Amino acid sequence: MDIMNAVQDACVSGQWLTAIILSLCCVLPSCLPAGQTVDYSSITSAVFKQGDTAILRCYLLDGKSKGAWLNRSSIIYAGKDKWSGDPRVSIIESVGEKHEYSLQIQKVDITDDGLYTCSIQSKSVMQSKHIQLIVRVPPKIYDISSDITVNEGSNISLICTATGKPEPIISWRHITPLAKKQENGEYLNITGITRDQAGDYECGAGNDVASPDTKTVRVTVNFPPTIHEMKSHGVGLGRTALLRCEAAAVPTPDFEWYKGEKRLYRGQGIDIKNLSSRSVLTVTNMTEDRYGNYTCVAINRLGTANASVPLLLIEPTTIIEPTTSSPVSSPAPNTAPYGSTGSAGVLLSCRYLVLVLSCVATVY
């Protein structure tokens, strides 16, 4: 007797559980006769994000039909009887226009991914619905290189690996004001690293399920000191002189000060303050013997650098104040009317004299 005849006999006699189990054999590859395969051409897909509640929809033919669920070769439900020991799995049933018989999986995970079959059995018809459950997993970085310290000119290789479904794309970027993006891939290789390439490198793992996962690696590049600024200002006798020296170096440099060949130490009017990459030399109450050439030396375990600057005497400038003198009065302008004073009066007297002489001449 073949399996389908056995299913029909079980249905007629009311042995529904036996009928369901036998009908499942029709879709289990291990139960099929030799040479027969299951037709998966009508497989549908159901896509859920990891951690969500997945519902695989299936509907019975009528109120008298029975259903069963299986995953690969394992029976999950047969009718209302639960065969799976997974507490996350349950059946959603309804008795409206559609007789729902759906499988619900809470907090779905990547291990739930796979093919599920809903088998529907009535007295005369057996149908199967195949559903491919696809669980999409957000990207997660699980391994990344530790922070690293190297000397300038070295070669380095950073690694970053991540999981996810779809498989995440790995990208690198150097976290700087320009945020320069590096090549994609698990490995970031830098040949002959320079001091400008020091800093934080961010690994990003991204797919289209969720926001990218990111982690950073700090790369420290050691290099010997270089002095890039040395300043002093001339100062007069008895005044305070300041000399400043700034250097770039990793690790942070130590500083030494010299006047000529003699190393200077704190005390007797001399003070030295070192602040990270800067050193300030203060000389109080300047005397003639303290003028001359001063040298700053910056030192770390990779090398030294030095720079010199002269400290010059500035003679005080004599300032001549302007003297105050009495103002010289200018003659007041002549504002008298014409003919009332000065030359105008003399001219009028001459006219009278000419008139008198004219009269005398007429008489004679």
Coordinates of C-alpha atoms in Angstrom, one line a residue:
M1 CA 0.0 0.0 0.0
D2 CA 1.5 3.4 -1.0
I3 CA 1.6 6.5 1.4
M4 CA -1.3 8.4 -0.2
N5 CA -3.6 5.4 0.2
A6 CA -2.6 5.1 3.8
V7 CA -3.4 8.8 4.3
Q8 CA -6.8 8.4 2.8
D9 CA -7.6 5.4 4.9
A10 CA -6.5 7.3 8.1
C11 CA -8.7 10.2 7.2
V12 CA -11.8 8.1 6.6
S13 CA -11.4 6.3 9.9
G14 CA -10.9 9.7 11.7
Q15 CA -7.3 9.1 12.6
W16 CA -6.2 12.7 11.9
L17 CA -2.9 12.6 13.7
T18 CA -1.9 9.5 11.8
A19 CA -3.0 11.1 8.5
I20 CA -1.0 14.2 9.2
I21 CA 2.2 12.3 10.0
L22 CA 1.8 10.2 6.9
S23 CA 1.2 13.3 4.7
L24 CA 4.4 14.8 6.1
C25 CA 6.2 11.9 4.7
C26 CA 5.1 13.0 1.3
V27 CA 7.2 16.2 1.6
L28 CA 10.1 14.8 3.7
P29 CA 12.9 13.8 1.3
S30 CA 13.9 11.0 3.6
C31 CA 10.5 9.4 3.4
L32 CA 10.1 9.6 -0.4
P33 CA 10.5 6.5 -2.6
A34 CA 13.7 6.2 -4.5
G35 CA 13.9 8.5 -7.5
Q36 CA 11.3 11.0 -6.3
T37 CA 11.9 14.5 -5.2
V38 CA 9.9 17.4 -3.7
D39 CA 8.9 20.1 -6.1
Y40 CA 10.2 23.3 -4.7
S41 CA 9.3 25.5 -7.7
S42 CA 6.6 27.3 -5.7
I43 CA 8.8 28.4 -2.8
T44 CA 8.1 31.8 -1.3
S45 CA 10.4 33.9 0.8
A46 CA 9.8 35.5 4.1
V47 CA 12.5 38.0 5.3
F48 CA 12.9 39.1 8.9
K49 CA 15.5 40.9 10.9
Q50 CA 17.3 39.1 13.6
G51 CA 15.4 39.5 16.9
D52 CA 12.1 40.2 15.3
T53 CA 9.0 38.0 15.6
A54 CA 8.7 35.9 12.4
I55 CA 5.3 34.8 11.2
L56 CA 5.1 32.3 8.4
R57 CA 1.6 32.5 6.9
C58 CA -0.5 29.4 6.0
Y59 CA -4.2 28.8 5.6
L60 CA -6.3 25.6 5.7
L61 CA -8.7 24.7 3.0
D62 CA -11.7 24.7 5.3
G63 CA -12.7 24.2 8.9
K64 CA -12.3 20.5 8.6
S65 CA -8.8 20.4 7.2
K66 CA -5.8 19.7 9.3
G67 CA -2.3 21.2 9.1
A68 CA 1.2 20.5 10.1
W69 CA 4.5 22.4 10.1
L70 CA 8.0 21.0 9.6
N71 CA 11.5 22.5 9.2
R72 CA 13.9 20.5 7.0
S73 CA 13.3 17.0 8.3
S74 CA 11.9 17.9 11.8
I75 CA 8.2 18.1 12.6
I76 CA 7.4 21.3 14.5
Y77 CA 3.6 21.0 14.8
A78 CA 1.1 18.3 13.8
G79 CA -2.4 19.8 14.1
K80 CA -2.4 21.4 17.5
D81 CA 0.2 19.0 18.9
K82 CA 3.6 20.7 19.4
W83 CA 6.5 18.4 18.6
S84 CA 9.2 21.0 18.9
G85 CA 10.7 21.8 22.3
D86 CA 11.6 25.4 21.3
P87 CA 9.5 27.7 23.6
R88 CA 9.8 30.5 21.0
V89 CA 7.6 28.6 18.5
S90 CA 3.8 28.7 18.5
I91 CA 0.8 28.4 16.1
I92 CA -1.5 31.3 15.2
E93 CA -5.0 30.0 14.5
S94 CA -8.2 31.8 13.4
V95 CA -11.6 30.7 12.3
G96 CA -12.8 33.6 10.1
E97 CA -13.2 33.5 6.4
K98 CA -9.7 32.3 6.3
H99 CA -8.7 29.4 8.5
E100 CA -5.3 30.5 9.5
Y101 CA -2.7 28.0 10.6
S102 CA 0.5 30.2 10.7
L103 CA 3.8 29.4 12.5
Q104 CA 5.2 32.1 14.8
I105 CA 8.8 32.3 15.9
Q106 CA 9.7 34.9 18.5
K107 CA 13.2 36.5 18.6
V108 CA 14.1 34.9 15.3
D109 CA 17.8 34.1 14.9
I110 CA 20.2 33.1 12.2
T111 CA 19.9 29.4 13.3
D112 CA 16.2 29.6 12.3
D113 CA 17.1 30.4 8.7
G114 CA 16.0 27.7 6.3
L115 CA 13.1 26.0 4.5
Y116 CA 9.7 25.5 6.3
T117 CA 6.8 23.5 5.0
C118 CA 3.1 23.9 5.8
S119 CA 1.2 20.6 5.0
I120 CA -2.5 20.9 4.6
Q121 CA -4.6 17.7 4.6
S122 CA -8.3 17.2 3.9
K123 CA -10.2 14.0 3.3
S124 CA -9.3 14.0 -0.4
V125 CA -6.6 16.6 -0.9
M126 CA -3.1 17.1 0.4
Q127 CA -1.3 20.4 -0.3
S128 CA 2.0 21.8 0.8
K129 CA 3.3 25.3 1.0
H130 CA 7.1 25.9 1.1
I131 CA 8.5 29.0 2.7
Q132 CA 12.1 30.0 2.8
L133 CA 12.8 31.9 6.0
I134 CA 15.6 34.4 5.5
V135 CA 17.0 36.0 8.7
R136 CA 18.8 39.2 8.0
V137 CA 21.5 40.0 10.6
P138 CA 22.9 43.5 11.3
P139 CA 26.6 44.0 11.0
K140 CA 28.8 43.3 14.0
I141 CA 32.5 43.7 14.3
Y142 CA 33.9 40.9 16.4
D143 CA 37.6 41.3 15.9
I144 CA 39.8 44.4 15.3
S145 CA 43.5 45.2 15.8
S146 CA 44.7 46.5 19.1
D147 CA 46.2 50.0 19.4
I148 CA 49.7 50.1 18.0
T149 CA 52.9 52.1 18.3
V150 CA 55.5 52.1 15.6
N151 CA 58.5 54.1 14.5
E152 CA 58.2 56.4 11.5
G153 CA 59.0 54.6 8.3
S154 CA 57.6 51.2 9.5
N155 CA 55.0 49.1 7.7
I156 CA 51.8 48.3 9.5
S157 CA 48.8 46.0 8.8
L158 CA 45.4 46.5 10.6
I159 CA 42.6 43.9 10.5
C160 CA 38.9 44.2 11.1
T161 CA 36.4 41.3 10.7
A162 CA 32.7 41.3 11.1
T163 CA 29.6 39.1 10.8
G164 CA 26.2 39.9 9.3
K165 CA 23.7 38.8 6.6
P166 CA 24.1 39.9 3.9
E167 CA 27.8 39.8 4.5
P168 CA 28.9 43.3 5.5
I169 CA 31.3 45.5 3.5
I170 CA 34.4 46.6 5.6
S171 CA 35.7 50.1 5.0
W172 CA 38.5 52.1 6.7
R173 CA 39.0 55.9 7.2
H174 CA 41.6 58.0 8.8
I175 CA 39.9 60.2 11.4
T176 CA 41.3 63.6 10.5
P177 CA 39.7 67.0 9.6
L178 CA 39.7 65.7 6.0
A179 CA 38.4 62.3 7.1
K180 CA 40.3 60.6 4.3
K181 CA 38.7 57.3 3.2
Q182 CA 41.0 54.3 2.8
E183 CA 40.5 51.2 0.6
N184 CA 37.7 48.7 1.4
G185 CA 38.6 45.3 2.9
E186 CA 39.4 43.5 6.1
Y187 CA 43.0 44.5 6.0
L188 CA 44.5 48.1 5.9
N189 CA 48.1 48.1 4.9
I190 CA 50.3 51.2 5.2
T191 CA 53.9 51.1 3.9
G192 CA 56.5 53.5 5.3
I193 CA 54.2 55.2 7.7
T194 CA 54.8 58.9 8.4
R195 CA 54.0 61.1 11.4
D196 CA 51.1 62.7 9.4
Q197 CA 49.5 59.3 9.2
A198 CA 49.3 58.9 13.0
G199 CA 45.9 59.0 14.7
D200 CA 42.7 57.0 14.9
Y201 CA 41.6 54.7 12.1
E202 CA 37.9 53.8 12.0
C203 CA 36.7 50.4 10.8
G204 CA 33.1 50.4 9.6
A205 CA 31.1 47.2 8.8
G206 CA 27.9 47.9 6.9
N207 CA 25.0 46.2 5.1
D208 CA 21.5 47.3 4.4
V209 CA 20.0 45.8 7.5
A210 CA 21.0 48.4 10.1
S211 CA 23.4 51.2 10.7
P212 CA 27.1 50.3 10.3
D213 CA 29.0 49.0 13.3
T214 CA 32.2 51.0 13.9
K215 CA 35.3 50.6 16.0
T216 CA 38.6 52.5 16.1
V217 CA 42.3 51.6 16.3
R218 CA 44.8 54.2 17.5
V219 CA 48.1 54.3 15.6
T220 CA 51.0 56.2 17.3
V221 CA 54.0 57.1 15.2
N222 CA 57.3 57.8 17.0
F223 CA 59.8 60.2 15.5
P224 CA 62.8 62.2 16.6
P225 CA 62.6 65.8 17.7
T226 CA 62.6 68.8 15.3
I227 CA 62.7 72.3 16.7
H228 CA 60.3 74.5 14.7
E229 CA 60.4 77.7 16.8
M230 CA 63.0 79.5 18.8
K231 CA 62.4 83.0 20.0
S232 CA 64.1 85.7 22.2
H233 CA 63.8 89.4 22.6
G234 CA 66.5 91.8 23.4
V235 CA 66.4 93.3 26.9
G236 CA 68.1 96.0 28.9
L237 CA 70.3 95.6 32.0
G238 CA 68.4 94.7 35.1
R239 CA 65.4 93.5 33.1
T240 CA 63.9 90.0 32.7
A241 CA 64.6 88.0 29.6
L242 CA 62.4 85.2 28.1
L243 CA 63.5 82.6 25.6
R244 CA 61.1 80.1 24.1
C245 CA 61.8 76.8 22.4
E246 CA 59.1 74.6 20.7
A247 CA 59.8 71.1 19.3
A248 CA 57.7 68.4 17.6
A249 CA 58.5 64.8 18.7
V250 CA 56.9 61.5 19.8
P251 CA 57.5 60.5 22.6
T252 CA 57.4 64.0 24.1
P253 CA 60.9 65.4 24.3
D254 CA 63.0 66.5 27.3
F255 CA 64.7 69.9 27.1
E256 CA 68.1 71.2 28.0
W257 CA 69.4 74.8 27.9
Y258 CA 73.0 76.0 27.4
K259 CA 74.8 79.3 27.4
G260 CA 77.8 78.7 25.2
E261 CA 79.1 75.3 26.4
K262 CA 77.7 75.6 29.9
R263 CA 74.4 73.8 30.7
L264 CA 71.9 75.9 32.7
Y265 CA 69.9 74.8 35.7
R266 CA 67.2 76.4 37.8
G267 CA 68.5 78.8 40.5
Q268 CA 70.4 82.1 40.7
G269 CA 68.0 84.1 38.6
I270 CA 67.4 81.3 36.1
D271 CA 64.1 79.4 35.7
I272 CA 63.2 76.6 33.2
K273 CA 59.6 75.5 32.6
N274 CA 58.8 72.6 30.3
L275 CA 55.2 72.3 29.1
S276 CA 54.8 69.2 26.8
S277 CA 56.5 70.3 23.5
R278 CA 57.5 73.8 24.7
S279 CA 60.3 75.0 27.0
V280 CA 60.6 78.6 28.4
L281 CA 63.9 79.9 29.9
T282 CA 63.5 82.9 32.1
V283 CA 66.6 85.0 33.2
T284 CA 65.9 87.7 35.8
N285 CA 67.9 90.8 36.6
M286 CA 70.0 90.8 33.5
T287 CA 73.7 91.6 33.9
E288 CA 76.3 92.0 31.1
D289 CA 77.8 88.5 31.6
R290 CA 74.4 87.0 30.8
Y291 CA 74.1 88.3 27.3
G292 CA 75.3 86.0 24.5
N293 CA 74.3 82.8 22.6
Y294 CA 71.7 80.4 24.1
T295 CA 71.1 76.9 22.8
C296 CA 67.9 74.8 23.3
V297 CA 68.3 71.0 23.0
A298 CA 65.3 68.7 22.5
I299 CA 65.8 65.0 23.3
N300 CA 63.9 61.7 23.0
R301 CA 64.9 58.1 22.6
L302 CA 64.9 58.4 18.8
G303 CA 67.3 61.4 18.6
T304 CA 68.1 65.0 19.4
A305 CA 67.7 68.4 17.9
N306 CA 69.1 71.8 18.8
A307 CA 68.8 75.5 17.9
S308 CA 70.5 78.6 19.1
V309 CA 69.5 82.2 19.4
P310 CA 71.4 85.3 20.6
L311 CA 70.2 87.3 23.6
L312 CA 71.2 90.9 22.9
L313 CA 71.6 94.0 25.1
I314 CA 69.3 96.8 24.2
E315 CA 70.6 100.2 25.3
P316 CA 68.0 102.5 26.9
T317 CA 67.0 105.3 24.4
T318 CA 67.4 108.9 25.6
I319 CA 64.2 110.8 24.9
I320 CA 64.6 114.7 24.6
E321 CA 61.5 116.5 25.8
P322 CA 60.7 119.7 23.8
T323 CA 61.4 123.1 25.7
T324 CA 58.6 125.6 26.3
S325 CA 59.2 129.3 25.1
S326 CA 57.1 132.5 25.4
P327 CA 55.0 133.1 22.4
V328 CA 55.9 136.0 20.2
S329 CA 53.0 138.4 19.6
S330 CA 52.3 139.4 16.0
P331 CA 51.2 143.0 15.3
A332 CA 47.5 143.4 15.2
P333 CA 46.2 144.1 11.8
N334 CA 45.1 147.7 11.0
T335 CA 41.4 147.6 11.1
A336 CA 40.9 151.5 11.1
P337 CA 38.9 152.9 8.2
Y338 CA 40.9 154.3 5.3
G339 CA 42.0 158.0 6.0
S340 CA 41.6 158.0 9.7
T341 CA 45.0 156.9 10.8
G342 CA 48.6 156.3 9.5
S343 CA 49.5 157.0 5.9
A344 CA 45.9 157.9 5.1
G345 CA 46.2 161.0 7.3
V346 CA 49.5 162.1 5.7
L347 CA 47.9 161.9 2.3
L348 CA 45.0 164.1 3.3
S349 CA 47.4 166.8 4.7
C350 CA 49.3 166.9 1.4
R351 CA 46.0 167.5 -0.5
Y352 CA 45.2 170.6 1.7
L353 CA 48.8 172.0 1.1
V354 CA 48.4 171.6 -2.7
L355 CA 45.0 173.4 -2.5
V356 CA 46.5 176.4 -0.5
L357 CA 49.4 176.8 -3.0
S358 CA 47.0 176.8 -5.9
C359 CA 45.1 179.7 -4.3
V360 CA 48.2 181.8 -3.7
A361 CA 49.4 181.4 -7.3
T362 CA 46.0 182.6 -8.5
V363 CA 46.2 185.7 -6.5
Y364 CA 49.6 186.6 -7.8

